[in-house]
Tab-separated table of C-alpha atoms in Angstrom:
chain	number	residue	atom	x	y	z
O	1	ASP	CA	-44.511	63.758	32.487
O	2	VAL	CA	-46.890	64.255	35.393
O	3	VAL	CA	-48.428	60.970	36.494
O	4	MET	CA	-51.985	61.110	37.776
O	5	THR	CA	-53.367	58.426	40.072
O	6	GLN	CA	-56.905	57.955	41.337
O	7	SER	CA	-58.486	55.978	44.129
O	8	PRO	CA	-60.537	54.013	44.331
O	9	LEU	CA	-60.690	52.688	40.788
O	10	SER	CA	-64.138	51.252	41.465
O	11	LEU	CA	-66.728	52.851	43.712
O	12	PRO	CA	-70.062	51.162	44.347
O	13	VAL	CA	-72.383	53.684	45.950
O	14	THR	CA	-75.857	53.746	47.445
O	15	LEU	CA	-78.350	56.173	45.945
O	16	GLY	CA	-78.638	59.273	48.076
O	17	GLN	CA	-75.351	58.651	49.838
O	18	PRO	CA	-72.152	60.675	49.404
O	19	ALA	CA	-69.206	59.593	47.292
O	20	SER	CA	-65.620	60.745	47.171
O	21	ILE	CA	-62.850	60.216	44.615
O	22	SER	CA	-59.214	60.997	45.243
O	23	CYS	CA	-56.742	62.173	42.606
O	24	ARG	CA	-53.022	62.580	43.187
O	25	SER	CA	-50.329	64.014	40.946
O	26	SER	CA	-46.647	63.107	40.867
O	27	GLN	CA	-45.723	66.759	41.267
O	28	SER	CA	-47.391	69.929	42.430
O	29	LEU	CA	-49.982	71.279	40.006
O	30	VAL	CA	-49.528	74.882	41.050
O	31	HIS	CA	-48.678	76.826	37.918
O	32	SER	CA	-46.225	79.716	37.889
O	33	ASP	CA	-49.248	81.983	37.335
O	34	GLY	CA	-50.632	80.897	40.693
O	35	ASN	CA	-53.470	78.805	39.310
O	36	THR	CA	-53.855	75.061	39.704
O	37	TYR	CA	-55.062	73.476	36.491
O	38	LEU	CA	-56.814	70.349	37.688
O	39	ASN	CA	-60.010	69.329	35.913
O	40	TRP	CA	-62.569	66.620	36.529
O	41	PHE	CA	-64.472	64.913	33.733
O	42	GLN	CA	-67.469	62.603	33.849
O	43	GLN	CA	-68.018	59.952	31.196
O	44	ARG	CA	-71.415	58.318	31.351
O	45	PRO	CA	-71.813	54.898	29.703
O	46	GLY	CA	-71.738	55.214	25.924
O	47	GLN	CA	-71.124	58.953	26.009
O	48	SER	CA	-68.182	61.255	25.478
O	49	PRO	CA	-66.537	62.922	28.471
O	50	ARG	CA	-67.995	66.077	29.954
O	51	ARG	CA	-66.074	68.508	32.101
O	52	LEU	CA	-67.532	68.992	35.577
O	53	ILE	CA	-64.874	70.962	37.417
O	54	TYR	CA	-61.995	73.192	36.329
O	55	LYS	CA	-59.148	74.725	38.309
O	56	VAL	CA	-59.773	72.381	41.243
O	57	SER	CA	-63.092	73.685	42.466
O	58	ASN	CA	-64.985	75.624	39.787
O	59	ARG	CA	-68.158	73.954	38.538
O	60	ASP	CA	-68.931	74.193	34.847
O	61	SER	CA	-72.228	75.651	33.736
O	62	GLY	CA	-75.098	73.236	34.196
O	63	VAL	CA	-73.252	70.961	36.600
O	64	PRO	CA	-75.396	70.148	39.639
O	65	ASP	CA	-74.184	71.632	42.897
O	66	ARG	CA	-73.990	68.171	44.457
O	67	PHE	CA	-70.619	67.948	42.691
O	68	SER	CA	-67.723	69.718	44.342
O	69	GLY	CA	-63.973	69.744	43.918
O	70	SER	CA	-61.275	70.538	46.405
O	71	GLY	CA	-57.595	70.097	47.077
O	72	SER	CA	-54.243	71.691	46.494
O	73	GLY	CA	-50.697	70.898	45.470
O	74	THR	CA	-50.734	67.205	44.655
O	75	ASP	CA	-53.919	65.994	46.361
O	76	PHE	CA	-57.396	66.580	45.013
O	77	THR	CA	-60.891	65.290	45.668
O	78	LEU	CA	-64.159	65.141	43.781
O	79	LYS	CA	-67.201	64.761	46.007
O	80	ILE	CA	-70.785	63.946	45.178
O	81	SER	CA	-72.954	64.951	48.120
O	82	ARG	CA	-75.859	62.647	47.288
O	83	VAL	CA	-75.422	60.197	44.448
O	84	GLU	CA	-78.175	59.999	41.861
O	85	ALA	CA	-78.696	57.324	39.222
O	86	GLU	CA	-77.508	59.658	36.459
O	87	ASP	CA	-74.098	59.937	38.164
O	88	VAL	CA	-73.131	56.415	37.109
O	89	GLY	CA	-70.048	56.463	34.919
O	90	VAL	CA	-66.312	56.913	34.965
O	91	TYR	CA	-64.691	59.983	36.460
O	92	TYR	CA	-61.292	61.231	35.333
O	93	CYS	CA	-59.015	63.882	36.719
O	94	MET	CA	-56.740	65.685	34.277
O	95	GLN	CA	-53.842	68.029	34.850
O	96	ALA	CA	-53.181	70.970	32.551
O	97	THR	CA	-50.417	72.689	34.502
O	98	HIS	CA	-47.326	70.905	33.215
O	99	TRP	CA	-47.942	70.271	29.542
O	100	PRO	CA	-47.436	68.910	27.037
O	101	PRO	CA	-48.652	66.336	27.607
O	102	PHE	CA	-51.973	66.837	29.320
O	103	THR	CA	-52.329	63.757	31.503
O	104	PHE	CA	-55.360	61.962	32.833
O	105	GLY	CA	-55.882	59.730	35.808
O	106	PRO	CA	-56.865	56.107	35.129
O	107	GLY	CA	-60.502	56.778	35.921
O	108	THR	CA	-62.828	55.815	38.752
O	109	LYS	CA	-65.890	53.779	37.867
O	110	VAL	CA	-68.929	54.766	39.899
O	111	ASP	CA	-71.905	52.447	39.930
O	112	ILE	CA	-74.900	51.769	42.112
O	113	LYS	CA	-74.821	49.028	44.742
N	1	GLU	CA	-74.506	75.695	21.644
N	2	VAL	CA	-71.021	74.317	21.151
N	3	GLN	CA	-70.967	71.405	18.719
N	4	LEU	CA	-68.006	69.275	17.730
N	5	VAL	CA	-68.636	66.546	15.177
N	6	GLU	CA	-65.871	64.099	14.351
N	7	SER	CA	-65.808	62.044	11.173
N	8	GLY	CA	-63.455	59.965	9.089
N	9	GLY	CA	-63.055	56.942	11.319
N	10	GLY	CA	-63.304	53.406	10.059
N	11	LEU	CA	-61.476	50.150	9.493
N	12	VAL	CA	-57.929	50.387	8.179
N	13	GLN	CA	-55.166	47.841	7.731
N	14	PRO	CA	-51.939	48.019	9.724
N	15	GLY	CA	-49.566	50.435	8.070
N	16	GLY	CA	-52.414	52.330	6.508
N	17	SER	CA	-53.525	55.929	6.788
N	18	LEU	CA	-56.668	57.771	7.772
N	19	ARG	CA	-57.672	61.406	8.056
N	20	LEU	CA	-60.035	62.483	10.792
N	21	SER	CA	-62.041	65.690	10.748
N	22	CYS	CA	-63.798	67.650	13.457
N	23	ALA	CA	-66.424	70.176	12.383
N	24	ALA	CA	-67.002	72.892	14.948
N	25	SER	CA	-69.980	75.186	15.377
N	26	GLY	CA	-71.614	77.369	17.995
N	27	PHE	CA	-68.469	79.316	18.848
N	28	THR	CA	-65.680	81.313	17.234
N	29	PHE	CA	-63.404	78.458	16.213
N	30	SER	CA	-60.365	80.640	15.605
N	31	SER	CA	-60.421	81.829	19.233
N	32	PHE	CA	-59.784	78.427	20.776
N	33	SER	CA	-56.973	75.950	20.881
N	34	MET	CA	-57.969	72.398	20.021
N	35	ASN	CA	-56.873	68.920	20.947
N	36	TRP	CA	-57.261	65.317	19.908
N	37	VAL	CA	-57.759	62.746	22.665
N	38	ARG	CA	-58.255	59.031	22.157
N	39	GLN	CA	-59.718	56.176	24.137
N	40	ALA	CA	-58.845	52.574	23.362
N	41	PRO	CA	-61.703	50.084	23.856
N	42	GLY	CA	-62.432	49.703	27.557
N	43	LYS	CA	-59.507	51.928	28.492
N	44	GLY	CA	-58.899	55.453	29.765
N	45	LEU	CA	-58.287	58.768	28.054
N	46	GLU	CA	-55.030	59.610	26.277
N	47	TRP	CA	-54.229	63.095	25.019
N	48	ILE	CA	-52.437	62.876	21.686
N	49	SER	CA	-52.172	66.316	20.097
N	50	TYR	CA	-52.656	70.055	20.579
N	51	ILE	CA	-52.876	72.950	18.159
N	52	SER	CA	-52.989	76.607	19.072
N	53	MET	CA	-55.604	79.085	17.852
N	54	SER	CA	-53.584	80.144	14.829
N	55	GLY	CA	-52.032	76.741	14.226
N	56	SER	CA	-48.541	78.040	14.858
N	57	ILE	CA	-47.929	75.915	17.969
N	58	ILE	CA	-48.356	72.161	17.801
N	59	TYR	CA	-47.572	69.387	20.253
N	60	TYR	CA	-47.826	65.606	20.080
N	61	ALA	CA	-47.732	62.767	22.513
N	62	ASP	CA	-44.681	60.539	22.182
N	63	SER	CA	-46.927	57.674	21.079
N	64	VAL	CA	-47.944	59.434	17.851
N	65	ARG	CA	-45.157	61.914	17.120
N	66	GLY	CA	-43.776	61.425	13.624
N	67	ARG	CA	-46.845	59.494	12.466
N	68	PHE	CA	-49.770	61.841	13.126
N	69	THR	CA	-50.220	65.426	11.943
N	70	ILE	CA	-52.707	67.849	13.430
N	71	SER	CA	-53.957	70.838	11.449
N	72	ARG	CA	-56.837	73.260	11.348
N	73	ASP	CA	-58.700	75.449	8.889
N	74	ASN	CA	-60.160	78.394	10.754
N	75	ALA	CA	-62.073	79.549	7.671
N	76	LYS	CA	-63.912	76.227	7.678
N	77	SER	CA	-64.084	75.877	11.486
N	78	SER	CA	-62.498	72.487	11.141
N	79	LEU	CA	-59.807	70.459	12.877
N	80	TYR	CA	-57.982	67.552	11.271
N	81	LEU	CA	-55.796	64.629	12.239
N	82	GLN	CA	-53.782	62.881	9.545
N	83	MET	CA	-52.796	59.456	10.822
N	84	ASN	CA	-50.114	57.434	9.046
N	85	SER	CA	-48.345	54.143	9.752
N	86	LEU	CA	-51.244	52.943	11.847
N	87	SER	CA	-50.885	49.936	14.115
N	88	ASP	CA	-53.380	47.961	16.170
N	89	GLU	CA	-52.343	50.051	19.180
N	90	ASP	CA	-53.997	53.028	17.495
N	91	THR	CA	-57.411	51.378	17.638
N	92	ALA	CA	-59.536	53.770	19.665
N	93	VAL	CA	-62.325	56.288	19.679
N	94	TYR	CA	-60.833	59.627	18.712
N	95	TYR	CA	-62.307	62.767	20.227
N	96	CYS	CA	-61.688	66.391	19.420
N	97	MET	CA	-61.674	68.639	22.466
N	98	ARG	CA	-62.091	72.391	22.517
N	99	ASP	CA	-59.460	73.899	24.760
N	100	ARG	CA	-59.694	71.630	27.821
N	101	ARG	CA	-63.444	71.514	28.088
N	102	ASP	CA	-65.870	70.474	25.364
N	103	TRP	CA	-65.749	67.153	23.565
N	104	GLY	CA	-67.242	65.773	20.406
N	105	GLN	CA	-69.020	62.427	20.237
N	106	GLY	CA	-65.936	60.686	18.885
N	107	THR	CA	-65.131	58.615	15.816
N	108	LEU	CA	-63.966	55.005	15.998
N	109	VAL	CA	-60.744	53.978	14.306
N	110	THR	CA	-60.120	50.262	14.031
N	111	VAL	CA	-56.746	49.051	12.809
N	112	SER	CA	-56.932	45.422	11.798
N	113	SER	CA	-56.069	43.101	8.956
């Protein structure tokens, strides 16, 4: 199974400042079809997860453009250009290249300093 | 608007059984694969089962294989999870997930004597 790791696991941020979360996979997430199936999900307190980014860098509909995804191979990053209060929550990366199983990272908890 | 509404959770004794349902609306249910994902209290996300659009392809995580059964009724736009031989390690919020994107609000399963 592909193991997903994230860092940091806790990220206190200042409102209006940037934030960055790293996600690494135990093997390359490049699929034989040429795509890289790496998603990012946001889970706000008390809510269900919501997908923000798919295939590394594609924002889902309605996701603010302050969120961006990048990376390749085994190293990926989610960036928030200017953190807002509504961004508090836990962020998970998930790989969908080598499945089953789909595997998630442990999550990164973002809160306000 | 895509809606996924889980139901059927509750308190069950170890060794018991429970059947979860996920009612889908706002999209053509038969055109999407579906998944069950769970989240133990205070923990991360764990994918547990996948079913293809027609129901002909099914996968399970090792942690539930042989105990849980996923199924779907495309005529009723519904997804199911039959859970048998439950243990306290199965205590979690169970989410249905459309493809690898949209999530329901979850239903809590508590296994305890």
